[in-house]
XYZ file of C-alpha atoms in Angstrom:
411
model
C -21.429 178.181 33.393
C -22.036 180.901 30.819
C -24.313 180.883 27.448
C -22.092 179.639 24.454
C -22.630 181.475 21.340
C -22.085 179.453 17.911
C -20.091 177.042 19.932
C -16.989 179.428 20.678
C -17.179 182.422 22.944
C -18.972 181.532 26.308
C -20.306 184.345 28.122
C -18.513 184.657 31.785
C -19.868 187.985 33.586
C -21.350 191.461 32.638
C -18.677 194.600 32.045
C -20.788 197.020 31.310
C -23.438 198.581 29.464
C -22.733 200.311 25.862
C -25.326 202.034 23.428
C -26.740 199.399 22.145
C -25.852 196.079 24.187
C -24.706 194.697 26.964
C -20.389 194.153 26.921
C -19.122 190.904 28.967
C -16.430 188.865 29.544
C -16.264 186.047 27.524
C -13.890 182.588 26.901
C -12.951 181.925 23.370
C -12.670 178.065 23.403
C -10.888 178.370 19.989
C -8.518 180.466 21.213
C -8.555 179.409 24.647
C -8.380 183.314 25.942
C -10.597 185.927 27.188
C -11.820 188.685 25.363
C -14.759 191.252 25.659
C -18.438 190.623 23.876
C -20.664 193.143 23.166
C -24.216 191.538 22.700
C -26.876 193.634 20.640
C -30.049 193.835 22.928
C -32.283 193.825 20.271
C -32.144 192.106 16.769
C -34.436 194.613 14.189
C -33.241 195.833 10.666
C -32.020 199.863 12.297
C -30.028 197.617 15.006
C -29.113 194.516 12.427
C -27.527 197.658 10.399
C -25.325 199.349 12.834
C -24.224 195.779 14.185
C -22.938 195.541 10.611
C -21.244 198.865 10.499
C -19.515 198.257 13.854
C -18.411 194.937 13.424
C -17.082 195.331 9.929
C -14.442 198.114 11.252
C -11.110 196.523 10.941
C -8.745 199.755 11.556
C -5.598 198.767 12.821
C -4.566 202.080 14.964
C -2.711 201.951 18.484
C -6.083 203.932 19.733
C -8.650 202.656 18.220
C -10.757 199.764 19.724
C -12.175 198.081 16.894
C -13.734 194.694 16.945
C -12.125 190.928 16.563
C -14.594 188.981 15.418
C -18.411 187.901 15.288
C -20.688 185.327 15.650
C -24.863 184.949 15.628
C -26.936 182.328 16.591
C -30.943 182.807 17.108
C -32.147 185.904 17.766
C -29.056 187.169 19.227
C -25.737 188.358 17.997
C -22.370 189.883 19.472
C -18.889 190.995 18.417
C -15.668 190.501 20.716
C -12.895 192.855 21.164
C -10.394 192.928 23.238
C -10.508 193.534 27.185
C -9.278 196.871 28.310
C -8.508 196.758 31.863
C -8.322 200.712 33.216
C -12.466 201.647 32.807
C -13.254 205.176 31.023
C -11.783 209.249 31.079
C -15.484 209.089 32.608
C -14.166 206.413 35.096
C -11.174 208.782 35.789
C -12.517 212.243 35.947
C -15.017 210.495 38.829
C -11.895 208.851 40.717
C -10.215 212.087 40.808
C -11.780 214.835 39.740
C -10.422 217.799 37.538
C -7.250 216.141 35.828
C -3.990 217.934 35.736
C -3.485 219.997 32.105
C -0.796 218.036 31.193
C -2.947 214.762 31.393
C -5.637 216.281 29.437
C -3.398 217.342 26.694
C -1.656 213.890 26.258
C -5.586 212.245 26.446
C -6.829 214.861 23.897
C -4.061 213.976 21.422
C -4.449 210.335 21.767
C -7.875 210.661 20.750
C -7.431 213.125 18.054
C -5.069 210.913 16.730
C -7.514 208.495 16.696
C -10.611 210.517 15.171
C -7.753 211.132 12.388
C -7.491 207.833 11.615
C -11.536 207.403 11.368
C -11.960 210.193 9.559
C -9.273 209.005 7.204
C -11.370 205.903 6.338
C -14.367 208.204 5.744
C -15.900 207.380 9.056
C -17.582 209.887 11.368
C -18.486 208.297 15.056
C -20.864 210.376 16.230
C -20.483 209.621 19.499
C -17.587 210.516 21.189
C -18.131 210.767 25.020
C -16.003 210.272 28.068
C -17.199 207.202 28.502
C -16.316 205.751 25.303
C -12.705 206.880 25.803
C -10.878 203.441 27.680
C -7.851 203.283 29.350
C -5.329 200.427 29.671
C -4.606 200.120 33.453
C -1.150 201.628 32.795
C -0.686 202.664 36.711
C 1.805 205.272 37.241
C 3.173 204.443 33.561
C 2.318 206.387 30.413
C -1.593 206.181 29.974
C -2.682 204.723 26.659
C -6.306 205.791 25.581
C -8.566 203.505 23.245
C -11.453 205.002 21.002
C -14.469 202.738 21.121
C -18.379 202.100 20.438
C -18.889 202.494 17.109
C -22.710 201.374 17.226
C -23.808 204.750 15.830
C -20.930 205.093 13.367
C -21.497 206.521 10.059
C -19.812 206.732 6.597
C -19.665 210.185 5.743
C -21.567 209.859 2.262
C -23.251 206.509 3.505
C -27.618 206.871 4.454
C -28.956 207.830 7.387
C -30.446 205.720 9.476
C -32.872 207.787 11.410
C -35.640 210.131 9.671
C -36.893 213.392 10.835
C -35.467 215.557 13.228
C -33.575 213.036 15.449
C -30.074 213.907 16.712
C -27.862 210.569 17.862
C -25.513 211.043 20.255
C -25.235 212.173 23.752
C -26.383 215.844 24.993
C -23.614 217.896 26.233
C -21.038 216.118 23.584
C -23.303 216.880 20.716
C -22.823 219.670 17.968
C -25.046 222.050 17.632
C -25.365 221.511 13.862
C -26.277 217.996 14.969
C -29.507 219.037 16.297
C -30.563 220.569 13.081
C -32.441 218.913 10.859
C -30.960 216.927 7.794
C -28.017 217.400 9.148
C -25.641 214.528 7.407
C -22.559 213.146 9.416
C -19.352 215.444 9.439
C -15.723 214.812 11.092
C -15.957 218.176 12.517
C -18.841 217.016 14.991
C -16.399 214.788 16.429
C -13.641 217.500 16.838
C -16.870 219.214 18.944
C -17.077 216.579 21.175
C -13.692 216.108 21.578
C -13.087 219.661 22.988
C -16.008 219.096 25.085
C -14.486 216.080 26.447
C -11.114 218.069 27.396
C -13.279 220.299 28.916
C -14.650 217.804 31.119
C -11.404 216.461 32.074
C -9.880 219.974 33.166
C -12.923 221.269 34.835
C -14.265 218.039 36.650
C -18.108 218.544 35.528
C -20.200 217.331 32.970
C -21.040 219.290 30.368
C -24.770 219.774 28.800
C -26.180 221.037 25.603
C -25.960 225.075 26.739
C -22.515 224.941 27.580
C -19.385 227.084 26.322
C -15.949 226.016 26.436
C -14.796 229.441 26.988
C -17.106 230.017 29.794
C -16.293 227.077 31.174
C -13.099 227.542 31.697
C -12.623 230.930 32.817
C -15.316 230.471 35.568
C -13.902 227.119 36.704
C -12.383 226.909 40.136
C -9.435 224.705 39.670
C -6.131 223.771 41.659
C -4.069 224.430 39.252
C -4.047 227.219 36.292
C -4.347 226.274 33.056
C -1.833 226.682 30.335
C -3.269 229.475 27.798
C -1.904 227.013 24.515
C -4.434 224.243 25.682
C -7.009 226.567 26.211
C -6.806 227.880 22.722
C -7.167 224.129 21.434
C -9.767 223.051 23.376
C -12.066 225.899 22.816
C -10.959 226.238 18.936
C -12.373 222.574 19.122
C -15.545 223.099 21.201
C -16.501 226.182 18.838
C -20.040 226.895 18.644
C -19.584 227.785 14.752
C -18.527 225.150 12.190
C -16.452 228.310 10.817
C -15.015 228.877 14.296
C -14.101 225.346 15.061
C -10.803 223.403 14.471
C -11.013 221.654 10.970
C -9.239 218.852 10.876
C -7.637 216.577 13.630
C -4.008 216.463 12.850
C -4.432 220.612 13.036
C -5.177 220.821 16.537
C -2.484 217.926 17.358
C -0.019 220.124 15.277
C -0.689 222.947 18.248
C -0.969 220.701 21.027
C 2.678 219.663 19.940
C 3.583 222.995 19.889
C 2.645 223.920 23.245
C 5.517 221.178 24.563
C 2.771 219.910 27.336
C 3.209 216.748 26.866
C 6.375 216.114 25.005
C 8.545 212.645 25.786
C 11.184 214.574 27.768
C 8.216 214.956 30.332
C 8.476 212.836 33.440
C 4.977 210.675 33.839
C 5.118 212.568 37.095
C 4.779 215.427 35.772
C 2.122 214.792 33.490
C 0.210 212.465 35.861
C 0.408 214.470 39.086
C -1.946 212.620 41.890
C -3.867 210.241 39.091
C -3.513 206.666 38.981
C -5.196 204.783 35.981
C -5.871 201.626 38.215
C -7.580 197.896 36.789
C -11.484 198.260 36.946
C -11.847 194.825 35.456
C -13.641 192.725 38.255
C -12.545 189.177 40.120
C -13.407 186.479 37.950
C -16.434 184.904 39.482
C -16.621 180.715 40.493
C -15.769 178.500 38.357
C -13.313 180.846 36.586
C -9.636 181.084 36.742
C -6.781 183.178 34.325
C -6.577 180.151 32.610
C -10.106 179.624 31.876
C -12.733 177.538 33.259
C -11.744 175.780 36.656
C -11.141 172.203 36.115
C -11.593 172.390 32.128
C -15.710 172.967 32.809
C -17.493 175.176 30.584
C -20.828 174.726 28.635
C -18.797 174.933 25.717
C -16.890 171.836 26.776
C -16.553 169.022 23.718
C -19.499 166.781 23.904
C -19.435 164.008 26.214
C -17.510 165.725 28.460
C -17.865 164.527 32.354
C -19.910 166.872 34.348
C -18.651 167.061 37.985
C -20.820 164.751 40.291
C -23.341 166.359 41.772
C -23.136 169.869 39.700
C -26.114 171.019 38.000
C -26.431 171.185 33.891
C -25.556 174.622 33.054
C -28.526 176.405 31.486
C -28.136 177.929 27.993
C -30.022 181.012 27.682
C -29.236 183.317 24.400
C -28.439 180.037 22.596
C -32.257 178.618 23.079
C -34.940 179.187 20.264
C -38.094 181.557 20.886
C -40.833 180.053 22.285
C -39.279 176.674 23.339
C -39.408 175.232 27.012
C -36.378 173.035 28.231
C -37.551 170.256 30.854
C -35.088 169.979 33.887
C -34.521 166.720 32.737
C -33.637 167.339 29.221
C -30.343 166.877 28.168
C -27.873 170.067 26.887
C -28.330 171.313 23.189
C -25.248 169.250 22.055
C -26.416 166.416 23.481
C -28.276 163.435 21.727
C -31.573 163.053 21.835
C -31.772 159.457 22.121
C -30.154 157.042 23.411
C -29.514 153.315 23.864
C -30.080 153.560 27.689
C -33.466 156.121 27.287
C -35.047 155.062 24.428
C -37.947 157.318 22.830
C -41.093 155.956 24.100
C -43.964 155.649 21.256
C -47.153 157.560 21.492
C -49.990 155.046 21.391
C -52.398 155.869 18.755
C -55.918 155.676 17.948
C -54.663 152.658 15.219
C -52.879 150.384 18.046
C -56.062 150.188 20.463
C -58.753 151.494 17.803
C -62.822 150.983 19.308
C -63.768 149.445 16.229
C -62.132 146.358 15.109
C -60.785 146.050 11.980
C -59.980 141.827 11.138
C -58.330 142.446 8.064
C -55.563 144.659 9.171
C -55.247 143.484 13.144
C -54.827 139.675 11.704
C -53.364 140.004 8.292
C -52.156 136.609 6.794
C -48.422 138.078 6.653
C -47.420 138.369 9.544
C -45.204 142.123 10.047
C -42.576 142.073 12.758
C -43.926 144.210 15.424
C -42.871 148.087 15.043
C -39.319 148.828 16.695
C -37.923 151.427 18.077
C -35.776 153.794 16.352
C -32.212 152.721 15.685
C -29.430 154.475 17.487
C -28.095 157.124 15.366
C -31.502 158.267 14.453
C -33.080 161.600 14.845
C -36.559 161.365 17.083
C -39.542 163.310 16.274
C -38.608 165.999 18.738
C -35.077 166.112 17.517
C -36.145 167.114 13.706
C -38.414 169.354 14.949
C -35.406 171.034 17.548
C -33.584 170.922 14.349
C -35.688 172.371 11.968
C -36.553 175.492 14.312
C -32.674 176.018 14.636
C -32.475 176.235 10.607
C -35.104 178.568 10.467
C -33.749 180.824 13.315
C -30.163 180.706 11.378
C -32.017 181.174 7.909
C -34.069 184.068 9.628
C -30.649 186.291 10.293
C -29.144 185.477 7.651
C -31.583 186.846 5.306
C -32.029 190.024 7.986
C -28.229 190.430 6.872
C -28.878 189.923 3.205
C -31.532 192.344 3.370
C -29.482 194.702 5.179
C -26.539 194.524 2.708
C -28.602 195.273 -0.369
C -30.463 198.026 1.744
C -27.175 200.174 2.380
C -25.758 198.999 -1.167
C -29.059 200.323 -3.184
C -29.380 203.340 -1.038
C-alpha cells in the first residue's frame, strides 16, 4: 500500500504533475473517501510560503477548486482537494481540436466568473493556463469548469516572492506587463490569459509569448466561422495594452451574455457539437476498490491490524525521517518496538567482561539482582532515539511555518 501522511490520507497512485508538486489519489481514513493530494516537491521557505497561500484559500465558488484540508509530517507536506474526473481545456483542445464557439464562450464565462470571485478576495493567480482549467466528466451534459493551482497565487498588495526581473507564469499565457520588471500582481493579467486561453480553444494551437489574438484569429483555418461578439471579447481580453484590455471580469461576462451564445434556451447539442468531456481519472490499481482498500488493508490500517499471510509490509516512504535506514525486518512505524516475544538484546560492554579485574565491584558484599531486561511498555534505546528525530522533524516545520507567518505579516 501507499505512504500515510499524519496518519490520515494514504497516498494511492500519481494524477498528475502541477507547478510545484506532484497531485495523487489519496484515501482519507477519517473520512473513509477519496480525494486528490497535491504533495510539495520541495520543502524551502519560497515553497513553505506559497504552500501557505494555496492551502489557506477557502473560497466557496461553484468554479473554483480550492483546497480541503492539510497535513505535514517530516520533510514533506500536501493539501487535498477534491477529485475532478474530466482532465483539463488542455486535455480537451488535444482530444478534439479547435472547439466549437459556443463551447468556448460557455468555458470563458465559467472561468471569468471564477477570476471574479478571486479577484473579489484580493487575489490575483497568476497563472491561468489551459491546463489549470478542469472539467467534471459531464459527458454529453452541460460542462462544468473548475479554476485551480493556486501555488503561485498572490494578494494583490501582499510581497513578492521573487526578486529581480523574474516573470512567474507560463509563456504564451503571460502579460506582457508581466515581463517587466517590478511589475506587482494585477487582476487584469489574468483577464490576459484568459483571452489567450479562448484563443486556444477556438483556434486549436498553443499560443507563445509573440502572439496576437487578433491575428490569430483572422488567419486561423477553422470549420466553422466564428461569431464577431466573441471575437470582440476575446481579443478585448487578450489586449496587448493594459488600456486596451477588458477591465474587470464581470465586464466581459456582461458581453458574452449579450451575444446570446450560450444562453440556457441552448440545446447542449448545440453548444457541444462533436465534443465529449469523457472521465480521465485512471483504474484504481491492486489492492484498491470504490470503497477503499480491498479487504480493509491499507498502511494506514489501526495498529495491530492482521496483515494478509504471506503479503509483504508495505513500505512507508514520505513518512520516514532523513537519513534513517529501515531493516527488512523492522517492524512498521506504528508498531512497537519491543516486545514480549523479541526482547531487546543488551549490548555487552567493556564493564561486563572488563580485562582488568576489579574485586570490589565484580564481588560486592550486597549482592544486586542481575540487570533485567526492559519491562514491556518501555521505550528501547532505539525507540527514544526514533522518537526524538520525529520531534525534531515536526518541530523543524513548524517553526519553517512560524517563520513564514511573521515573514509575510512584517513585510
Amino acid at each position: 500500500m501507499g505512504d500515510v501522511f499524519a496518519g490520515r490520507y494514504e497516498l494511492v497512485d500519481p494524477l498528475g504533475e502541477g507547478g510545484v508538486g506532484t497531485v495523487w489519489r489519496a484515501w482519507d481514513h477519517r473520512q473513509q473517501a477519496y480525494c486528490a493530494a497535491k504533495v510539495l516537491r520541495q520543502v524551502d521557505a519560497t515553497s513553505l510560503l506559497r504552500f501557505i497561500r494555496e492551502q489557506s484559500l477557502r473560497l466557496d465558488h461553484p468554479h473554483v477548486l480550492a483546497p480541503t484540508g492539510w497535513a505535514g509530517e517530516d520533510d514533506k507536506v500536501l493539501f487535498t482537494l477534491p477529485i475532478i474526473r474530466g482532465g483539463s481545456v488542455s486535455t480537451l483542445v488535444g482530444d478534439f481540436g479547435p472547439l466549437p464557439p459556443r463551447l468556448v464562450a460557455l468555458l470563458l464565462d465559467q472561468l471569468l466568473a471564477a477570476l471574479g470571485a478571486i479577484h473579489a478576495e484580493g487575489l490575483v493567480h497568476r497563472d491561468v493556463k489551459p491546463a489549470n482549467l478542469l472539467l467534471d466528466a459531464t459527458g454529453r451534459q452541460r460542462p462544468q469548469l473548475w479554476l485551480g493551482d493556486f501555488g503561485i497565487a498572490a494578494g494583490i498588495d501582499e510581497p513578492r516572492l521573487t526578486q529581480g526581473p523574474y516573470a512567474l507564469g507560463t509563456p504564451g499565457y503571460l502579460a506582457p506587463e508581466c515581463l517587466r520588471r517590478g511589475w506587482d500582481p494585477d487582476p487584469r493579467a489574468d483577464l490576459y490569459s484568459a483571452g489567450m486561453c479562448a484563443v486556444e480553444m477556438l483556434v486549436g494551437l498553443r499560443p507563445d509569448q509573440d502572439t496576437d489574438a487578433v491575428e490569430a484569429l483572422a488567419q486561423a483555418e477553422l470549420p466553422h466561422s466564428l461569431p464577431p461578439q466573441l471575437v470582440d471579447v476575446v481579443t478585448r481580453l487578450a489586449a496587448p495594452s493594459l488600456t486596451a484590455r477588458t477591465q474587470e471580469a464581470a465586464a466581459a461576462r456582461r458581453a458574452l451574455a449579450e451575444s446570446q451564445l450560450c444562453a440556457d434556451q441552448v440545446p447542449m447539442e448545440g453548444i457541444l457539437g462533436e465534443v465529449e468531456v469523457f472521465d480521465h481519472v485512471p483504474e484504481f490499481p491492486a489492492g484498491w476498490s470504490a470503497r477503499g482498500p480491498v479487504d480493509g488493508r491499507g498502511a494506514g490500517s489501526p495498529a495491530g491490524a492482521a496483515t494478509p499471510s504471506g503479503a509483504p509490509t508495505p513500505a512507508v516512504v514520505s513518512t520516514a525521517m532523513p537519513g534513517r535506514r529501515e531493516a527488512p525486518t523492522r517492524p512498521a512505524p506504528h508498531a512497537p518496538v519491543l516486545s514480549a516475544a523479541q526482547p531487546m538484546a543488551r549490548p555487552t560492554s567493556p564493564r561486563q567482561d572488563p580485562p582488568r579485574q576489579d574485586p570490589p565491584r565484580q564481588d560486592p558484599p550486597r549482592q544486586d539482582p542481575p540487570p533485567q531486561d526492559p519491562p514491556r511498555g518501555r521505550f528501547s534505546v532505539q525507540g527514544r532515539v526514533r522518537g526524538l528525530g520525529i520531534a525534531l522533524g515536526l518541530i523543524l516545520l513548524g517553526l519553517l511555518v512560524l517563520i513564514a507567518t511573521v515573514w509575510i505579516v512584517l513585510t
